[in-house]
Short mmCIF file of C-alpha atoms in Angstrom, two decimals:
data_model
loop_
_atom_site.label_atom_id
_atom_site.label_comp_id
_atom_site.label_asym_id
_atom_site.label_seq_id
_atom_site.Cartn_x
_atom_site.Cartn_y
_atom_site.Cartn_z
CA MET A 28 15.99 -52.60 -67.88
CA ASN A 29 19.19 -54.39 -68.81
CA GLY A 30 21.59 -55.16 -71.68
CA PRO A 31 22.12 -52.51 -74.36
CA ASP A 32 19.04 -50.56 -73.25
CA LEU A 33 20.59 -49.99 -69.83
CA LEU A 34 23.92 -48.90 -71.38
CA ASN A 35 22.12 -46.67 -73.84
CA GLU A 36 20.43 -44.83 -71.02
CA HIS A 37 23.87 -43.82 -69.77
CA VAL A 38 25.46 -42.73 -73.04
CA GLY A 39 26.68 -39.12 -72.68
CA VAL A 40 25.08 -38.80 -69.22
CA LEU A 41 27.19 -38.55 -66.06
CA LYS A 42 24.98 -38.69 -62.98
CA SER A 43 26.71 -37.93 -59.75
CA ARG A 44 25.77 -37.36 -56.17
CA MET A 45 29.34 -36.65 -55.23
CA GLY A 46 30.18 -33.43 -57.01
CA THR A 47 31.14 -31.42 -60.02
CA PHE A 48 32.73 -28.10 -60.91
CA TYR A 49 31.29 -25.16 -62.73
CA PRO A 50 34.28 -23.54 -64.47
CA GLY A 51 34.85 -19.93 -63.35
CA SER A 52 32.01 -20.16 -60.81
CA HIS A 53 32.03 -22.74 -58.06
CA VAL A 54 32.75 -26.29 -57.09
CA ILE A 55 30.43 -28.82 -55.38
CA TYR A 56 32.01 -31.48 -53.25
CA ARG A 57 29.60 -33.91 -51.67
CA GLY A 58 26.84 -31.39 -51.73
CA GLN A 59 28.94 -28.55 -50.24
CA ASN A 60 30.56 -25.58 -51.84
CA LEU A 61 34.30 -26.37 -51.69
CA HIS A 62 35.50 -22.75 -51.56
CA GLU A 63 32.82 -21.55 -49.13
CA ASP A 64 31.41 -24.32 -46.90
CA LEU A 65 34.58 -26.41 -46.83
CA LYS A 66 37.20 -23.72 -47.24
CA ASP A 67 38.60 -23.97 -43.69
CA MET A 68 38.67 -27.78 -43.56
CA ASP A 69 42.15 -29.24 -43.35
CA TRP A 70 43.07 -31.75 -46.02
CA LEU A 71 42.75 -34.87 -43.87
CA ALA A 72 39.26 -33.82 -42.74
CA LEU A 73 38.31 -33.18 -46.41
CA TYR A 74 39.70 -36.57 -47.44
CA VAL A 75 37.68 -38.36 -44.80
CA PHE A 76 34.61 -36.28 -45.60
CA GLY A 77 35.05 -37.30 -49.26
CA ILE A 78 35.07 -41.00 -48.22
CA THR A 79 32.29 -40.96 -45.65
CA GLY A 80 30.21 -37.83 -46.20
CA ARG A 81 30.53 -37.31 -42.44
CA HIS A 82 32.40 -34.82 -40.30
CA PHE A 83 34.69 -35.92 -37.46
CA SER A 84 35.74 -34.23 -34.23
CA GLN A 85 39.21 -32.73 -33.83
CA ALA A 86 40.18 -35.62 -31.49
CA GLN A 87 39.08 -38.17 -34.04
CA LEU A 88 40.96 -36.39 -36.80
CA ARG A 89 44.09 -36.21 -34.65
CA LEU A 90 43.91 -39.97 -34.15
CA MET A 91 43.34 -40.48 -37.90
CA ASN A 92 46.31 -38.33 -38.63
CA ALA A 93 48.47 -40.40 -36.29
CA LEU A 94 47.27 -43.63 -38.01
CA TRP A 95 49.08 -42.29 -41.05
CA SER A 96 52.07 -40.52 -39.59
CA TYR A 97 53.12 -43.31 -37.18
CA THR A 98 53.79 -45.68 -40.03
CA SER A 99 55.61 -43.21 -42.31
CA TYR A 100 59.06 -44.83 -42.45
CA ALA A 101 61.75 -43.29 -44.64
CA ASP A 102 63.45 -46.63 -45.09
CA VAL A 103 63.96 -47.84 -48.67
CA ARG A 104 64.37 -51.45 -47.62
CA LEU A 105 60.62 -51.62 -47.19
CA TRP A 106 59.32 -53.07 -50.39
CA ASN A 107 56.85 -50.35 -51.30
CA ASN A 108 59.27 -47.50 -50.46
CA ARG A 109 61.91 -49.27 -52.45
CA VAL A 110 59.77 -48.94 -55.59
CA ALA A 111 59.79 -45.13 -55.15
CA ALA A 112 63.54 -45.17 -54.47
CA LEU A 113 64.35 -47.40 -57.43
CA ALA A 114 62.40 -44.92 -59.60
CA GLY A 115 64.74 -42.22 -58.25
CA SER A 116 67.77 -44.30 -58.92
CA THR A 117 66.72 -45.01 -62.53
CA ARG A 118 65.85 -41.35 -63.02
CA SER A 119 62.17 -42.00 -63.54
CA SER A 120 59.58 -39.41 -62.58
CA GLY A 121 58.72 -38.90 -58.94
CA MET A 122 54.97 -39.18 -59.57
CA LEU A 123 55.40 -42.48 -61.36
CA GLY A 124 57.64 -43.89 -58.64
CA ILE A 125 55.43 -42.84 -55.80
CA ALA A 126 52.21 -43.79 -57.50
CA ALA A 127 53.60 -47.25 -58.22
CA ALA A 128 54.87 -47.48 -54.63
CA LEU A 129 51.38 -46.72 -53.37
CA ALA A 130 49.86 -49.31 -55.62
CA VAL A 131 52.35 -51.87 -54.43
CA SER A 132 51.30 -51.06 -50.83
CA GLU A 133 48.12 -53.08 -51.39
CA ALA A 134 49.97 -56.29 -50.50
CA SER A 135 48.97 -59.66 -49.07
CA ILE A 136 51.26 -59.30 -46.03
CA TYR A 137 51.01 -55.61 -45.24
CA GLY A 138 48.85 -52.59 -45.98
CA GLY A 139 45.17 -52.65 -46.78
CA PRO A 140 44.51 -56.40 -47.33
CA PRO A 141 45.56 -57.63 -43.86
CA MET A 142 43.65 -54.73 -42.36
CA GLN A 143 40.57 -55.72 -44.35
CA ARG A 144 40.95 -59.31 -43.08
CA ALA A 145 41.25 -57.96 -39.57
CA VAL A 146 38.04 -55.92 -39.91
CA ALA A 147 36.21 -59.01 -41.29
CA PHE A 148 37.57 -61.13 -38.47
CA PHE A 149 36.55 -58.60 -35.77
CA ASN A 150 33.10 -58.30 -37.24
CA ARG A 151 32.64 -62.05 -37.36
CA CYS A 152 34.01 -62.33 -33.87
CA LEU A 153 31.68 -59.68 -32.39
CA GLU A 154 28.76 -61.45 -34.00
CA GLN A 155 29.78 -64.82 -32.70
CA LEU A 156 30.49 -63.47 -29.21
CA ASP A 157 27.01 -61.96 -29.28
CA GLN A 158 25.67 -65.37 -30.03
CA GLY A 159 27.40 -66.81 -26.97
CA GLU A 160 30.57 -68.33 -28.51
CA ASN A 161 33.83 -67.70 -26.67
CA LEU A 162 36.80 -65.89 -28.07
CA GLU A 163 39.09 -68.89 -28.22
CA GLN A 164 36.53 -70.63 -30.43
CA CYS A 165 36.44 -67.60 -32.77
CA ILE A 166 40.22 -67.61 -33.05
CA ARG A 167 40.39 -71.31 -33.74
CA GLU A 168 37.76 -71.08 -36.38
CA GLU A 169 39.60 -68.16 -38.05
CA LEU A 170 42.90 -70.05 -37.99
CA ALA A 171 41.23 -73.12 -39.43
CA ARG A 172 39.75 -71.01 -42.21
CA HIS A 173 42.78 -68.86 -43.12
CA ARG A 174 45.73 -70.41 -41.31
CA ASN A 175 46.48 -66.97 -39.90
CA ILE A 176 44.68 -64.01 -38.44
CA GLY A 177 44.78 -60.73 -40.40
CA GLY A 178 46.58 -58.10 -38.28
CA TYR A 179 48.47 -60.50 -35.98
CA GLY A 180 52.07 -61.56 -36.45
CA ARG A 181 54.46 -59.51 -38.61
CA PRO A 182 56.55 -60.34 -41.71
CA LEU A 183 59.98 -59.42 -40.22
CA VAL A 184 59.57 -59.49 -36.42
CA ASN A 185 56.86 -60.42 -34.03
CA SER A 186 56.55 -57.04 -32.31
CA ASP A 187 55.44 -53.65 -33.48
CA GLU A 188 56.97 -50.39 -32.34
CA ARG A 189 53.91 -48.40 -33.56
CA ILE A 190 51.43 -50.03 -31.23
CA GLN A 191 52.26 -48.41 -27.88
CA PRO A 192 52.56 -44.79 -29.12
CA LEU A 193 49.24 -45.19 -30.90
CA LEU A 194 47.56 -46.70 -27.88
CA ASN A 195 48.97 -43.84 -25.76
CA LEU A 196 47.55 -41.28 -28.14
CA ALA A 197 44.14 -43.05 -28.30
CA ALA A 198 44.10 -42.96 -24.47
CA GLU A 199 45.11 -39.31 -24.39
CA LEU A 200 42.26 -38.48 -26.77
CA ASN A 201 39.87 -40.73 -24.82
CA LEU A 202 39.29 -42.82 -27.93
CA HIS A 203 40.50 -46.07 -26.48
CA ASN A 204 37.24 -47.52 -25.04
CA GLY A 205 35.57 -48.80 -28.16
CA PRO A 206 34.47 -52.40 -28.58
CA TYR A 207 36.80 -53.13 -31.52
CA LEU A 208 39.94 -52.06 -29.64
CA LYS A 209 38.86 -54.07 -26.60
CA LEU A 210 38.37 -57.07 -28.85
CA ALA A 211 41.68 -56.55 -30.66
CA LEU A 212 43.55 -56.48 -27.38
CA ALA A 213 41.69 -59.50 -26.06
CA VAL A 214 42.59 -61.41 -29.21
CA GLU A 215 46.27 -60.48 -28.77
CA ASP A 216 46.15 -61.66 -25.22
CA LYS A 217 44.74 -65.03 -26.25
CA LEU A 218 47.25 -65.38 -29.09
CA LEU A 219 50.22 -64.47 -26.88
CA HIS A 220 49.27 -66.78 -24.06
CA GLY A 221 48.06 -69.64 -26.21
CA ARG A 222 50.41 -71.67 -28.33
CA TRP A 223 50.39 -69.19 -31.19
CA ARG A 224 52.76 -66.55 -29.76
CA MET A 225 51.55 -63.83 -32.11
CA ARG A 226 51.32 -60.17 -31.34
CA MET A 227 48.97 -57.66 -32.75
CA ASN A 228 50.48 -55.64 -35.58
CA TYR A 229 49.64 -52.28 -36.95
CA ALA A 230 46.94 -53.54 -39.37
CA ALA A 231 44.83 -54.89 -36.54
CA LEU A 232 45.24 -51.78 -34.41
CA VAL A 233 44.24 -49.51 -37.34
CA ALA A 234 41.36 -51.84 -38.12
CA ALA A 235 40.16 -51.63 -34.52
CA LEU A 236 40.62 -47.93 -33.98
CA GLY A 237 39.19 -47.10 -37.39
CA SER A 238 36.16 -49.30 -36.77
CA ASP A 239 35.65 -47.64 -33.39
CA LEU A 240 35.80 -44.30 -35.15
CA GLY A 241 32.71 -45.47 -37.11
CA LEU A 242 34.45 -46.26 -40.38
CA ASN A 243 33.03 -49.28 -42.17
CA ALA A 244 35.29 -51.71 -44.02
CA ARG A 245 35.20 -49.86 -47.33
CA GLU A 246 35.65 -46.45 -45.73
CA LEU A 247 38.59 -47.76 -43.75
CA TYR A 248 40.09 -49.35 -46.87
CA LEU A 249 40.04 -46.04 -48.75
CA PHE A 250 41.13 -44.08 -45.67
CA VAL A 251 44.36 -46.06 -45.37
CA PHE A 252 45.32 -45.60 -49.02
CA PRO A 253 47.99 -42.90 -48.31
CA VAL A 254 49.08 -44.52 -45.00
CA PHE A 255 52.69 -45.12 -46.22
CA LEU A 256 52.87 -42.07 -48.51
CA ALA A 257 54.98 -39.77 -46.30
CA GLY A 258 57.74 -42.41 -46.11
CA MET A 259 58.18 -42.53 -49.90
CA PRO A 260 59.41 -39.14 -51.16
CA PRO A 261 62.56 -39.11 -48.96
CA GLY A 262 63.82 -42.35 -50.51
CA TYR A 263 63.05 -41.07 -54.00
CA ILE A 264 64.85 -37.80 -53.37
CA GLU A 265 67.96 -39.45 -51.83
CA ALA A 266 68.24 -41.99 -54.63
CA SER A 267 67.91 -39.13 -57.14
CA TYR A 268 70.83 -37.33 -55.48
CA ARG A 269 73.12 -40.31 -55.51
CA THR A 270 74.86 -41.50 -58.69
CA GLU A 271 72.35 -43.14 -61.02
CA GLY A 272 71.95 -46.90 -60.72
CA THR A 273 73.59 -47.19 -57.37
CA LEU A 274 70.57 -48.35 -55.34
CA TYR A 275 70.57 -52.13 -54.91
CA PRO A 276 73.04 -52.90 -57.71
CA LEU A 277 73.26 -56.67 -58.25
CA PRO A 278 76.30 -58.34 -59.84
CA CYS A 279 75.45 -61.26 -62.17
CA ASP A 280 76.47 -63.80 -59.56
CA HIS A 281 73.96 -62.41 -57.10
CA VAL A 282 71.11 -64.02 -59.00
CA LEU A 283 71.05 -67.47 -57.52
CA TYR A 284 69.87 -69.69 -60.41
CA ALA A 285 67.98 -72.86 -59.63
CA GLY A 286 66.51 -73.63 -63.09
CA PRO A 287 67.34 -76.14 -65.78
CA PRO A 288 71.05 -76.45 -66.92
CA LYS A 289 72.23 -74.85 -70.15
CA ARG A 290 70.59 -76.47 -73.19
CA ALA A 291 70.44 -75.91 -76.93
CA TRP A 292 67.44 -74.21 -78.51
CA ALA A 293 65.93 -76.21 -81.33
CA ARG A 294 64.73 -74.07 -84.21
CA SER A 295 61.05 -73.26 -83.78
CA LYS A 296 58.76 -75.77 -85.45
CA ALA A 297 55.68 -73.64 -85.37
CA ASN A 298 54.52 -72.25 -88.73
CA ARG A 299 56.10 -68.98 -89.66
CA ALA A 300 54.43 -66.72 -92.13
CA LEU A 301 57.75 -65.71 -93.69
CA MET B 5 80.42 -66.53 -47.38
CA SER B 6 78.82 -68.76 -50.02
CA SER B 7 76.16 -67.21 -52.25
CA ASP B 8 73.64 -69.46 -50.53
CA GLU B 9 74.18 -67.51 -47.34
CA ASN B 10 74.50 -64.18 -48.99
CA PRO B 11 71.42 -62.10 -47.96
CA ASN B 12 71.82 -59.85 -51.05
CA THR B 13 71.05 -62.50 -53.64
CA VAL B 14 67.90 -62.86 -55.76
CA ARG B 15 66.68 -66.38 -56.40
CA SER B 16 65.40 -67.37 -59.80
CA SER B 17 64.61 -70.51 -61.82
CA ILE B 18 63.94 -68.36 -64.89
CA TRP B 19 67.04 -66.31 -65.60
CA HIS B 20 70.80 -66.79 -65.34
CA GLU B 21 73.57 -64.51 -66.49
CA ASP B 22 77.30 -65.08 -66.88
CA ALA B 23 79.25 -61.86 -66.33
CA GLU B 24 81.78 -60.28 -68.68
CA PRO B 25 85.31 -61.14 -67.46
CA ASP B 26 86.05 -57.48 -66.68
CA ASN B 27 82.71 -56.43 -65.16
CA PRO B 28 80.56 -58.46 -62.75
CA PHE B 29 77.63 -56.16 -63.46
CA ALA B 30 77.59 -56.64 -67.23
CA ALA B 31 76.07 -59.88 -68.64
CA ARG B 32 78.10 -61.68 -71.25
CA THR B 33 75.40 -64.30 -71.79
CA ALA B 34 71.83 -64.49 -70.58
CA TYR B 35 69.97 -67.75 -70.24
CA CYS B 36 66.21 -68.16 -70.00
CA ARG B 37 65.37 -71.54 -68.46
CA GLY B 38 68.80 -72.76 -69.74
CA TYR B 39 68.48 -71.37 -73.32
CA ASP B 40 70.95 -68.77 -74.49
CA VAL B 41 68.72 -65.77 -75.24
CA TYR B 42 70.99 -63.62 -77.29
CA GLY B 43 73.27 -66.36 -78.69
CA GLU B 44 70.58 -68.84 -79.80
CA MET B 45 67.01 -67.78 -79.28
CA LEU B 46 67.34 -64.36 -80.91
CA GLY B 47 66.57 -64.72 -84.56
CA GLN B 48 65.27 -68.30 -84.00
CA ALA B 49 62.54 -68.13 -81.42
CA ARG B 50 59.25 -66.36 -81.78
CA TRP B 51 57.99 -63.72 -79.30
CA ALA B 52 55.19 -66.14 -78.23
CA GLU B 53 57.75 -68.83 -77.42
CA MET B 54 59.82 -66.46 -75.34
CA LEU B 55 56.73 -65.25 -73.52
CA TYR B 56 55.65 -68.78 -72.76
CA LEU B 57 59.10 -69.85 -71.65
CA LEU B 58 59.25 -67.00 -69.15
CA PHE B 59 56.23 -68.40 -67.34
CA MET B 60 56.73 -72.18 -67.93
CA PRO B 61 59.66 -74.50 -67.33
CA ASP B 62 59.85 -75.71 -70.97
CA PRO B 63 59.17 -74.18 -74.41
CA PRO B 64 55.67 -74.44 -75.91
CA THR B 65 54.69 -77.04 -78.44
CA PRO B 66 53.97 -75.70 -81.93
CA ALA B 67 50.19 -75.84 -81.21
CA GLN B 68 50.70 -73.90 -77.96
CA THR B 69 52.85 -71.32 -79.78
CA GLU B 70 50.14 -70.76 -82.40
CA LEU B 71 47.47 -70.55 -79.70
CA LEU B 72 49.39 -68.01 -77.60
CA GLU B 73 50.23 -65.91 -80.60
CA SER B 74 46.61 -65.82 -81.81
CA LEU B 75 45.35 -65.14 -78.33
CA ALA B 76 47.83 -62.21 -78.14
CA LEU B 77 46.44 -60.89 -81.40
CA ALA B 78 42.84 -61.23 -80.21
CA LEU B 79 43.59 -59.37 -76.98
CA ALA B 80 45.97 -56.79 -78.36
CA ASN B 81 43.44 -54.02 -78.66
CA PRO B 82 40.21 -53.95 -76.66
CA GLY B 83 39.45 -50.76 -78.61
CA PRO B 84 38.77 -47.16 -77.54
CA ARG B 85 35.31 -47.93 -76.11
CA GLU B 86 36.77 -50.28 -73.54
CA PRO B 87 37.37 -48.75 -70.02
CA SER B 88 41.04 -49.71 -69.73
CA VAL B 89 41.82 -48.08 -73.09
CA HIS B 90 39.60 -45.11 -72.12
CA ALA B 91 41.79 -44.79 -69.00
CA ALA B 92 45.00 -44.87 -71.10
CA MET B 93 43.53 -42.22 -73.39
CA CYS B 94 42.78 -40.04 -70.38
CA GLY B 95 46.50 -40.10 -69.81
CA GLY B 96 47.35 -39.49 -73.44
CA VAL B 97 44.88 -36.78 -74.14
CA CYS B 98 46.45 -34.32 -71.62
CA GLY B 99 50.05 -35.31 -72.19
CA SER B 100 50.54 -37.47 -69.12
CA THR B 101 53.63 -39.68 -69.10
CA ALA B 102 53.61 -42.82 -71.26
CA ALA B 103 54.02 -45.04 -68.21
CA SER B 104 51.08 -43.45 -66.50
CA SER B 105 48.83 -44.23 -69.45
CA LEU B 106 49.84 -47.84 -69.24
CA MET B 107 49.46 -47.81 -65.44
CA ALA B 108 45.96 -46.39 -65.92
CA ALA B 109 45.11 -49.14 -68.38
CA LEU B 110 46.42 -51.79 -66.03
CA ALA B 111 44.48 -50.45 -63.03
CA VAL B 112 41.20 -50.11 -64.84
CA GLY B 113 41.75 -53.34 -66.71
CA ALA B 114 42.52 -55.26 -63.55
CA GLY B 115 39.01 -55.70 -62.26
CA GLN B 116 36.00 -57.94 -62.33
CA LEU B 117 34.29 -56.47 -65.37
CA GLY B 118 36.18 -57.61 -68.44
CA GLY B 119 39.43 -57.24 -66.55
CA ALA B 120 42.24 -59.45 -65.31
CA ARG B 121 40.54 -60.36 -62.08
CA GLU B 122 37.59 -61.68 -64.05
CA VAL B 123 40.10 -63.84 -66.02
CA TYR B 124 41.60 -65.00 -62.70
CA SER B 125 38.18 -65.99 -61.45
CA ALA B 126 37.23 -67.71 -64.72
CA ALA B 127 40.60 -69.50 -64.76
CA SER B 128 39.88 -70.68 -61.22
CA GLY B 129 36.61 -72.08 -62.58
CA TRP B 130 38.57 -74.07 -65.24
CA ALA B 131 40.88 -75.28 -62.53
CA SER B 132 38.01 -76.55 -60.38
CA CYS B 133 35.49 -77.64 -63.07
CA GLY B 134 37.61 -78.67 -66.01
CA THR B 135 35.35 -80.00 -68.72
CA ASN B 136 32.56 -81.19 -66.43
CA LEU B 137 29.38 -79.42 -67.36
CA ALA B 138 27.57 -80.25 -64.13
CA ALA B 139 30.51 -78.85 -62.10
CA TRP B 140 30.38 -75.65 -64.17
CA GLN B 141 26.61 -75.33 -63.67
CA GLY B 142 27.20 -75.53 -59.88
CA TRP B 143 30.16 -73.10 -60.04
CA LEU B 144 28.29 -70.55 -62.14
CA ALA B 145 25.38 -70.57 -59.71
CA ASN B 146 27.63 -69.59 -56.81
CA THR B 147 30.04 -67.03 -58.14
CA SER B 148 29.24 -64.53 -55.32
CA GLU B 149 31.41 -66.76 -53.17
CA LEU B 150 34.40 -65.55 -55.16
CA ALA B 151 34.51 -62.33 -53.20
CA ASN B 152 38.05 -62.06 -51.82
CA GLY B 153 39.50 -59.30 -49.68
CA ILE B 154 40.05 -56.15 -51.66
CA TRP B 155 38.22 -57.48 -54.77
CA PRO B 156 34.51 -56.77 -54.84
CA ALA B 157 32.24 -59.78 -55.32
CA PRO B 158 31.62 -60.49 -59.01
CA GLU B 159 28.33 -58.98 -60.13
CA HIS B 160 28.08 -61.41 -63.07
CA PRO B 161 29.51 -64.87 -63.78
CA PRO B 162 33.19 -64.41 -64.68
CA GLY B 163 33.89 -64.92 -68.32
CA PHE B 164 30.42 -63.82 -69.45
CA ASP B 165 29.10 -60.46 -70.65
CA PRO B 166 26.72 -58.83 -68.15
CA HIS B 167 25.30 -56.51 -70.77
CA GLY B 168 25.26 -58.81 -73.82
CA LEU B 169 22.23 -60.18 -75.58
CA GLY B 170 23.98 -62.87 -77.64
CA THR B 171 27.48 -64.13 -78.19
CA ALA B 172 29.37 -61.32 -79.95
CA THR B 173 30.76 -62.16 -83.37
CA PRO B 174 34.42 -61.54 -82.42
CA VAL B 175 33.97 -63.82 -79.40
CA ARG B 176 32.64 -66.60 -81.62
CA GLN B 177 35.43 -66.03 -84.17
CA THR B 178 38.09 -66.04 -81.50
CA LEU B 179 36.77 -69.16 -79.86
CA ALA B 180 36.53 -70.96 -83.24
CA CYS B 181 40.05 -69.94 -84.21
CA LEU B 182 41.66 -70.78 -80.88
CA ALA B 183 39.84 -74.08 -80.51
CA GLY B 184 41.13 -75.08 -83.87
CA TYR B 185 44.76 -75.34 -82.72
CA GLY B 186 43.85 -78.33 -80.57
CA ALA B 187 46.35 -77.26 -77.91
CA GLY B 188 44.15 -78.47 -75.04
CA PRO B 189 40.68 -79.89 -74.30
CA ARG B 190 38.98 -76.81 -72.81
CA LEU B 191 38.49 -74.54 -75.84
CA PRO B 192 36.96 -77.30 -78.06
CA TRP B 193 34.77 -78.33 -75.12
CA LEU B 194 33.66 -74.72 -74.57
CA GLN B 195 32.82 -74.41 -78.25
CA GLN B 196 30.77 -77.63 -78.11
CA TYR B 197 28.94 -76.77 -74.85
CA LEU B 198 28.61 -73.01 -75.45
CA PRO B 199 24.76 -73.02 -75.36
CA GLU B 200 24.71 -74.98 -72.10
CA MET B 201 27.41 -72.79 -70.49
CA GLU B 202 25.65 -69.58 -71.57
CA ALA B 203 22.35 -70.96 -70.22
CA ALA B 204 24.00 -71.73 -66.88
CA ALA B 205 25.51 -68.26 -66.71
CA GLY B 206 22.43 -66.57 -67.93
CA ARG B 207 24.59 -64.43 -70.15
CA PRO B 208 26.65 -64.71 -73.36
CA LEU B 209 30.30 -65.64 -73.30
CA SER B 210 32.77 -62.73 -73.36
CA LEU B 211 36.24 -62.43 -74.73
CA SER B 212 37.63 -62.64 -71.16
CA GLY B 213 35.94 -66.07 -70.92
CA VAL B 214 37.58 -67.26 -74.13
CA ALA B 215 40.92 -65.90 -72.88
CA ALA B 216 40.57 -67.77 -69.59
CA ALA B 217 39.86 -71.04 -71.45
CA ALA B 218 42.79 -70.49 -73.78
CA LEU B 219 45.18 -69.66 -70.96
CA ALA B 220 44.02 -72.80 -69.12
CA ASP B 221 44.63 -74.87 -72.30
CA LEU B 222 48.14 -73.43 -72.31
CA GLU B 223 48.48 -74.83 -68.76
CA PHE B 224 48.86 -71.41 -67.12
CA ASN B 225 47.49 -71.21 -63.62
CA PRO B 226 44.98 -68.51 -62.57
CA GLU B 227 47.77 -66.14 -61.29
CA GLN B 228 49.73 -66.52 -64.54
CA SER B 229 46.50 -66.06 -66.55
CA GLU B 230 45.75 -62.85 -64.72
CA MET B 231 49.19 -61.47 -65.35
CA LEU B 232 49.25 -62.44 -69.05
CA TYR B 233 45.88 -60.96 -69.67
CA LEU B 234 47.03 -57.63 -68.18
CA LEU B 235 50.12 -57.73 -70.37
CA LEU B 236 48.53 -58.83 -73.63
CA ARG B 237 45.97 -56.03 -73.63
CA LEU B 238 48.48 -53.22 -73.33
CA PRO B 239 49.44 -52.66 -76.97
CA GLY B 240 46.07 -51.12 -77.86
CA ALA B 241 46.06 -48.95 -74.72
CA ALA B 242 49.47 -47.60 -75.73
CA ALA B 243 48.51 -46.92 -79.32
CA HIS B 244 45.24 -45.20 -78.45
CA ALA B 245 46.93 -43.11 -75.71
CA LEU B 246 49.43 -41.82 -78.32
CA GLU B 247 46.68 -41.27 -80.87
CA GLN B 248 44.65 -39.13 -78.45
CA ARG B 249 47.76 -37.24 -77.32
CA ALA B 250 48.13 -35.98 -80.89
CA LEU B 251 44.44 -35.09 -81.11
CA GLY B 252 44.29 -33.26 -77.76
CA TYR B 253 41.66 -32.99 -75.05
CA LYS B 254 39.34 -30.71 -77.07
CA LYS B 255 38.51 -33.60 -79.33
CA PHE B 256 37.96 -36.06 -76.49
CA PRO B 257 34.62 -36.50 -74.68
CA PHE B 258 34.35 -34.46 -71.47
CA GLY B 259 30.67 -34.55 -70.77
CA VAL B 260 28.22 -32.77 -68.49
CA VAL B 261 27.52 -33.87 -64.93
CA ASP B 262 23.91 -34.16 -63.91
CA LEU B 263 24.19 -33.49 -60.21
CA GLU B 264 21.73 -35.46 -58.13
CA SER B 265 20.80 -34.14 -54.72
CA ALA B 266 21.33 -35.93 -51.40
CA THR B 267 17.53 -36.23 -51.19
CA GLU B 268 17.53 -38.19 -54.44
CA GLU B 269 20.36 -40.30 -53.02
CA GLN B 270 18.26 -41.20 -50.03
CA THR B 271 15.32 -42.09 -52.12
CA ALA B 272 17.30 -43.85 -54.88
#
């Protein structure tokens, strides 16, 4: 069935395997009663259960929690945080500012997309290594294809202060022996000692640890959605307390113009229905 | 320190402002690509000309102006059945903020089904195939290769209607009107080869496909086309959000969920 017949079959019908609520009675969340079966679950566990339908151990959840908290920077210079802070400075609503800041976090050079590229690279790499290729070959192919490797190198500096604490925690929790983490570290070693001089950044480490936790690419993508969230409200709040409009004020001469010189506008020639 | 070395400057080839003598933060004059916006363009230029000039180095020709203005009219309201407008109405109906309704419309209207990413993909098709039918036939046969990072692979050829049986009347009317301006070669070519293009896609042309061709005829690149498509569809989302706000959630569809079991999931 296709076309209008297919659409017609769905008019007024909402089929779901994920859940619903029965007002005044109970709530079903992924087949479980939210206020009975899941009532003691902490929020992170519930969020991950919502994404995967699976339950994780306390050690795994602790590591997942750290993946979020170790990158929660209350620094409004960071481009996504700045959106939330600018919303505070312009006296917009906190929800709008933070929602927009989260949306902006899906960026080419940070956040979910580089992590997605890292997951895809690791998966390709593991497949190729299985087929007998060597790691250097995988790296060269990836560089030839994308001119960079998702999760390696960093926009501002070529080192990452989040890596070691997270590696320490993974070791403490005995979650540091997975194949993805081993591969991620081996890639960094090759990149550092080859001519590329690139270090692993947070995206690659999250991609590796998340994959070793059993999250597939889509699950990991949704898992990292709030990864920067905790860094955003402080900037919004601080900007709200300061005098309005005082965050990043720019005098006119701070816009460095490189366009055409001043010129006269010729009256529009297009037809006007006046 | 010269402004070249000043780390606190923003660079722009679009906008320049001269400050009032007594206040460096207040603009006395504002120039868009060199044209005095408030001193000369205001009252002289049309909205479509300003819109075009923001994205392009020079003003549009009269034919381009007419084309952009008519495209804006055609895209202004996808209507309340369309998912991005539905999303905006979800904001309006419960009294969410105005901006959140538009953000909802942007998010839902950003994707591969009738949304801005579909226009981006179709515009990429125009950039690679131009008016070469054989190239289009090859491109339309391999659209699954357009999967890119966070965007799911297209489930239908971009610019065509996955659920349509024939070319919808408004799509034909829009294509005929826009092609008539003669602003570029793609729209007239699309009109001429519509049967062949629809046969290659296996589906009828959609309004997003006409929009992609029109934006390509206006010389916008795929990134600009994506952005303009997002922008031009917002008026209807805004109007319908406000309309539903006044009506309230009790007069808006809520529905009943038919909960399927995990067993059905496994067997589905």
